[in-house]
PDB file of C-alpha atoms in Angstrom:
ATOM      1  CA  MET A   1      11.717  27.649  10.071  1.00 89.00           C
ATOM      2  CA  LYS A   2      13.535  24.319  10.359  1.00 97.00           C
ATOM      3  CA  THR A   3      11.816  21.716   8.160  1.00 98.00           C
ATOM      4  CA  VAL A   4      12.159  18.000   7.557  1.00 98.00           C
ATOM      5  CA  ILE A   5      10.278  15.997   4.948  1.00 98.00           C
ATOM      6  CA  ALA A   6      10.088  12.282   5.656  1.00 98.00           C
ATOM      7  CA  TYR A   7       9.262  10.485   2.441  1.00 97.00           C
ATOM      8  CA  GLU A   8       8.858   7.126   0.792  1.00 95.00           C
ATOM      9  CA  SER A   9       9.122   6.968  -2.967  1.00 91.00           C
ATOM     10  CA  GLN A  10       9.130   3.646  -4.743  1.00 85.00           C
ATOM     11  CA  ASN A  11       9.519   2.471  -8.336  1.00 68.00           C
ATOM     12  CA  GLN A  12       8.127   5.472 -10.208  1.00 71.00           C
ATOM     13  CA  GLN A  13       9.845   7.997  -7.900  1.00 85.00           C
ATOM     14  CA  SER A  14       7.081  10.551  -8.506  1.00 91.00           C
ATOM     15  CA  VAL A  15       6.948  11.928  -4.962  1.00 95.00           C
ATOM     16  CA  LEU A  16      10.751  12.120  -4.934  1.00 95.00           C
ATOM     17  CA  LYS A  17      10.475  14.670  -7.767  1.00 95.00           C
ATOM     18  CA  LEU A  18       8.304  16.871  -5.530  1.00 97.00           C
ATOM     19  CA  VAL A  19      10.504  16.741  -2.439  1.00 97.00           C
ATOM     20  CA  GLN A  20      13.718  17.241  -4.419  1.00 97.00           C
ATOM     21  CA  ALA A  21      12.233  20.308  -6.129  1.00 97.00           C
ATOM     22  CA  ILE A  22      11.415  21.769  -2.719  1.00 97.00           C
ATOM     23  CA  GLU A  23      14.895  20.923  -1.414  1.00 97.00           C
ATOM     24  CA  LYS A  24      16.444  22.635  -4.437  1.00 96.00           C
ATOM     25  CA  GLN A  25      14.737  25.946  -3.528  1.00 95.00           C
ATOM     26  CA  TYR A  26      14.616  25.832   0.285  1.00 97.00           C
ATOM     27  CA  PRO A  27      16.813  24.573   3.126  1.00 96.00           C
ATOM     28  CA  VAL A  28      14.868  21.438   4.072  1.00 98.00           C
ATOM     29  CA  THR A  29      16.122  18.095   5.321  1.00 98.00           C
ATOM     30  CA  LEU A  30      14.934  15.062   3.350  1.00 98.00           C
ATOM     31  CA  LEU A  31      14.597  11.775   5.192  1.00 97.00           C
ATOM     32  CA  ASP A  32      14.042   8.560   3.198  1.00 96.00           C
ATOM     33  CA  VAL A  33      12.132   6.311   5.615  1.00 95.00           C
ATOM     34  CA  THR A  34      13.145   3.179   3.722  1.00 93.00           C
ATOM     35  CA  LYS A  35      16.748   3.895   4.734  1.00 94.00           C
ATOM     36  CA  THR A  36      16.116   5.424   8.172  1.00 90.00           C
ATOM     37  CA  ARG A  37      13.779   3.467  10.404  1.00 77.00           C
ATOM     38  CA  SER A  38      13.873   5.893  13.346  1.00 86.00           C
ATOM     39  CA  ALA A  39      14.546   9.583  13.879  1.00 93.00           C
ATOM     40  CA  ASP A  40      14.164  12.313  16.454  1.00 95.00           C
ATOM     41  CA  LEU A  41      12.068  14.932  14.647  1.00 97.00           C
ATOM     42  CA  SER A  42      11.481  17.081  17.737  1.00 97.00           C
ATOM     43  CA  GLU A  43      14.084  19.671  16.670  1.00 97.00           C
ATOM     44  CA  TYR A  44      12.048  20.597  13.573  1.00 98.00           C
ATOM     45  CA  ASP A  45       9.400  23.331  13.483  1.00 97.00           C
ATOM     46  CA  LEU A  46       7.622  21.931  10.427  1.00 98.00           C
ATOM     47  CA  ILE A  47       7.394  18.253   9.480  1.00 98.00           C
ATOM     48  CA  GLY A  48       6.251  16.889   6.147  1.00 98.00           C
ATOM     49  CA  PHE A  49       5.263  13.338   5.268  1.00 98.00           C
ATOM     50  CA  ALA A  50       5.354  12.423   1.586  1.00 97.00           C
ATOM     51  CA  SER A  51       4.485   9.309  -0.384  1.00 96.00           C
ATOM     52  CA  GLU A  52       2.982   7.946  -3.526  1.00 93.00           C
ATOM     53  CA  ILE A  53      -0.545   6.632  -2.988  1.00 92.00           C
ATOM     54  CA  GLU A  54      -1.183   2.933  -3.405  1.00 88.00           C
ATOM     55  CA  ASP A  55      -4.502   1.211  -2.793  1.00 87.00           C
ATOM     56  CA  GLY A  56      -5.911   4.546  -1.573  1.00 90.00           C
ATOM     57  CA  MET A  57      -3.285   5.115   1.133  1.00 92.00           C
ATOM     58  CA  PHE A  58       0.218   6.376   1.794  1.00 94.00           C
ATOM     59  CA  TYR A  59       2.794   3.583   1.637  1.00 94.00           C
ATOM     60  CA  ARG A  60       2.958   1.460   4.788  1.00 94.00           C
ATOM     61  CA  ASP A  61       6.525   2.451   5.728  1.00 94.00           C
ATOM     62  CA  ILE A  62       5.722   6.174   5.784  1.00 96.00           C
ATOM     63  CA  ALA A  63       2.487   5.605   7.734  1.00 95.00           C
ATOM     64  CA  SER A  64       4.333   3.423  10.254  1.00 95.00           C
ATOM     65  CA  PHE A  65       7.168   5.954  10.494  1.00 96.00           C
ATOM     66  CA  ALA A  66       4.683   8.751  11.178  1.00 96.00           C
ATOM     67  CA  ALA A  67       2.877   6.694  13.830  1.00 96.00           C
ATOM     68  CA  ASN A  68       6.152   5.896  15.605  1.00 96.00           C
ATOM     69  CA  TRP A  69       8.229   9.040  15.169  1.00 96.00           C
ATOM     70  CA  MET A  70       5.880  12.018  14.709  1.00 97.00           C
ATOM     71  CA  PRO A  71       6.558  14.212  17.762  1.00 97.00           C
ATOM     72  CA  ARG A  72       3.742  15.813  19.716  1.00 97.00           C
ATOM     73  CA  ASP A  73       2.552  19.399  19.244  1.00 98.00           C
ATOM     74  CA  LYS A  74       4.149  20.119  15.854  1.00 98.00           C
ATOM     75  CA  LYS A  75       3.029  21.632  12.556  1.00 98.00           C
ATOM     76  CA  ILE A  76       2.581  18.858   9.996  1.00 98.00           C
ATOM     77  CA  PHE A  77       1.973  18.779   6.237  1.00 98.00           C
ATOM     78  CA  PHE A  78       1.452  16.070   3.646  1.00 98.00           C
ATOM     79  CA  LEU A  79       2.631  15.666   0.042  1.00 97.00           C
ATOM     80  CA  TYR A  80       1.540  12.876  -2.239  1.00 96.00           C
ATOM     81  CA  THR A  81       1.175  11.722  -5.809  1.00 93.00           C
ATOM     82  CA  CYS A  82      -1.822   9.631  -6.731  1.00 90.00           C
ATOM     83  CA  PRO A  83      -3.366   7.734  -9.646  1.00 86.00           C
ATOM     84  CA  VAL A  84      -6.730   9.514  -9.262  1.00 86.00           C
ATOM     85  CA  LYS A  85      -7.400  12.792  -7.418  1.00 84.00           C
ATOM     86  CA  ARG A  86      -9.469  12.334  -4.252  1.00 83.00           C
ATOM     87  CA  PRO A  87      -9.563  14.392  -1.061  1.00 78.00           C
ATOM     88  CA  ASP A  88      -9.269  11.592   1.520  1.00 87.00           C
ATOM     89  CA  TYR A  89      -5.816  10.053   1.020  1.00 94.00           C
ATOM     90  CA  CYS A  90      -4.422  11.697   4.160  1.00 95.00           C
ATOM     91  CA  GLU A  91      -7.038  10.438   6.626  1.00 95.00           C
ATOM     92  CA  GLU A  92      -4.818   7.845   8.325  1.00 95.00           C
ATOM     93  CA  LEU A  93      -1.935  10.273   8.810  1.00 96.00           C
ATOM     94  CA  GLU A  94      -4.314  13.033   9.890  1.00 97.00           C
ATOM     95  CA  GLY A  95      -5.573  10.654  12.574  1.00 97.00           C
ATOM     96  CA  THR A  96      -2.006  10.133  13.771  1.00 97.00           C
ATOM     97  CA  ALA A  97      -1.431  13.893  13.797  1.00 98.00           C
ATOM     98  CA  HIS A  98      -4.640  14.471  15.754  1.00 97.00           C
ATOM     99  CA  PHE A  99      -3.664  11.771  18.278  1.00 97.00           C
ATOM    100  CA  LYS A 100      -0.284  13.495  18.754  1.00 97.00           C
ATOM    101  CA  ASN A 101      -1.890  16.941  19.088  1.00 98.00           C
ATOM    102  CA  CYS A 102      -0.233  18.166  15.893  1.00 98.00           C
ATOM    103  CA  GLU A 103      -1.649  20.826  13.615  1.00 98.00           C
ATOM    104  CA  VAL A 104      -2.063  19.814   9.977  1.00 98.00           C
ATOM    105  CA  VAL A 105      -1.155  23.009   8.131  1.00 98.00           C
ATOM    106  CA  GLY A 106      -1.585  21.758   4.590  1.00 97.00           C
ATOM    107  CA  LYS A 107      -1.858  18.983   2.023  1.00 97.00           C
ATOM    108  CA  TYR A 108      -0.678  18.914  -1.555  1.00 97.00           C
ATOM    109  CA  GLY A 109      -1.414  16.116  -3.948  1.00 95.00           C
ATOM    110  CA  CYS A 110      -1.098  15.724  -7.687  1.00 94.00           C
ATOM    111  CA  LEU A 111      -1.259  12.973 -10.237  1.00 91.00           C
ATOM    112  CA  GLY A 112       1.657  10.586 -10.345  1.00 86.00           C
ATOM    113  CA  GLU A 113       2.582   7.546 -12.354  1.00 71.00           C
ATOM    114  CA  GLU A 114       1.171   4.403 -10.839  1.00 61.00           C
ATOM    115  CA  GLY A 115       2.227   0.823 -10.937  1.00 52.00           C
ATOM    116  CA  LYS A 116       4.673  -1.090  -8.784  1.00 50.00           C
ATOM    117  CA  SER A 117       6.277  -2.997 -11.591  1.00 44.00           C
ATOM    118  CA  GLY A 118       7.664  -1.880 -14.907  1.00 44.00           C
ATOM    119  CA  PHE A 119       5.277  -4.246 -16.722  1.00 45.00           C
ATOM    120  CA  LYS A 120       1.602  -3.449 -17.138  1.00 46.00           C
ATOM    121  CA  LEU A 121      -0.609  -5.153 -19.688  1.00 46.00           C
ATOM    122  CA  PHE A 122      -1.904  -1.834 -21.016  1.00 48.00           C
ATOM    123  CA  GLY A 123       0.899   0.455 -19.826  1.00 48.00           C
ATOM    124  CA  THR A 124       1.032   2.670 -16.775  1.00 51.00           C
ATOM    125  CA  LYS A 125      -1.392   5.418 -15.905  1.00 57.00           C
ATOM    126  CA  ASN A 126      -0.330   9.075 -15.580  1.00 54.00           C
ATOM    127  CA  TRP A 127       3.115   8.310 -16.981  1.00 60.00           C
ATOM    128  CA  SER A 128       3.873  12.004 -17.571  1.00 67.00           C
ATOM    129  CA  HIS A 129       3.069  13.086 -14.008  1.00 78.00           C
ATOM    130  CA  PRO A 130       4.017  14.911 -11.995  1.00 93.00           C
ATOM    131  CA  ASN A 131       4.653  17.372 -14.772  1.00 92.00           C
ATOM    132  CA  SER A 132       6.638  20.601 -14.416  1.00 93.00           C
ATOM    133  CA  ASP A 133       3.524  22.609 -13.484  1.00 94.00           C
ATOM    134  CA  GLU A 134       2.592  20.131 -10.725  1.00 94.00           C
ATOM    135  CA  ILE A 135       6.151  20.130  -9.406  1.00 95.00           C
ATOM    136  CA  HIS A 136       6.163  23.943  -9.350  1.00 96.00           C
ATOM    137  CA  GLU A 137       2.806  23.899  -7.522  1.00 96.00           C
ATOM    138  CA  ALA A 138       4.385  21.680  -4.846  1.00 97.00           C
ATOM    139  CA  VAL A 139       7.169  24.243  -4.415  1.00 97.00           C
ATOM    140  CA  LYS A 140       4.558  27.039  -4.221  1.00 97.00           C
ATOM    141  CA  PHE A 141       2.603  25.008  -1.660  1.00 97.00           C
ATOM    142  CA  TYR A 142       5.690  24.690   0.544  1.00 98.00           C
ATOM    143  CA  ALA A 143       6.595  28.371   0.084  1.00 97.00           C
ATOM    144  CA  GLY A 144       3.106  29.291   1.295  1.00 97.00           C
ATOM    145  CA  LEU A 145       3.543  27.127   4.395  1.00 97.00           C
ATOM    146  CA  ILE A 146       6.646  29.064   5.404  1.00 97.00           C
ATOM    147  CA  GLY A 147       5.233  32.443   4.402  1.00 95.00           C
ATOM    148  CA  GLU A 148       7.366  33.026   1.328  1.00 93.00           C
ATOM    149  CA  LYS A 149       6.664  33.600  -2.337  1.00 88.00           C
ATOM    150  CA  ALA A 150       7.805  30.758  -4.572  1.00 81.00           C
ATOM    151  CA  PRO A 151      10.321  31.532  -7.271  1.00 83.00           C
ATOM    152  CA  GLU A 152       9.024  31.616 -10.827  1.00 84.00           C
ATOM    153  CA  PRO A 153       9.525  28.381 -12.741  1.00 78.00           C
ATOM    154  CA  THR A 154      12.562  28.599 -14.996  1.00 68.00           C
ATOM    155  CA  SER A 155      10.710  27.156 -17.966  1.00 56.00           C
ATOM    156  CA  LYS A 156       8.160  29.980 -17.990  1.00 50.00           C
ATOM    157  CA  LYS A 157      10.567  32.917 -17.833  1.00 47.00           C
ATOM    158  CA  HIS A 158      10.648  34.933 -21.019  1.00 47.00           C
ATOM    159  CA  LYS A 159      13.866  36.409 -22.330  1.00 45.00           C
ATOM    160  CA  LYS A 160      13.778  40.064 -23.263  1.00 42.00           C
TER     161      LYS A 160
END
């Protein structure tokens, strides 16, 4: 199954950790929407959109990219990192997918470090996220989408 993941990851780079972990295990194409403003995604069977969450939504560039370049009649999934877990972060992109007659086949979100700038009066929130378990869960999520079993995390293998 030919897959592309269009992503936007800003200062904390938390969603980049998820998509790079997937790319390390599976042959996916990563597309940074801050560097590529247009793309023909019609050749892909499965299309992912990934972003950190800010002000309760995916970043504007990824939402705009999805609205402009999401092809019709495709299988779509979403990945995100967020400051607080809630089920409704994907609503805007789900609306775009519905409008384009795409099937949303899954969503994966986990905690991620928040804060646009390096300076916060009381520090950043979720500074240790996504952690290795959350990153592995993202890989498992993707493996499930393509009908495969995810490899075991290297940190949990026991030597005999």
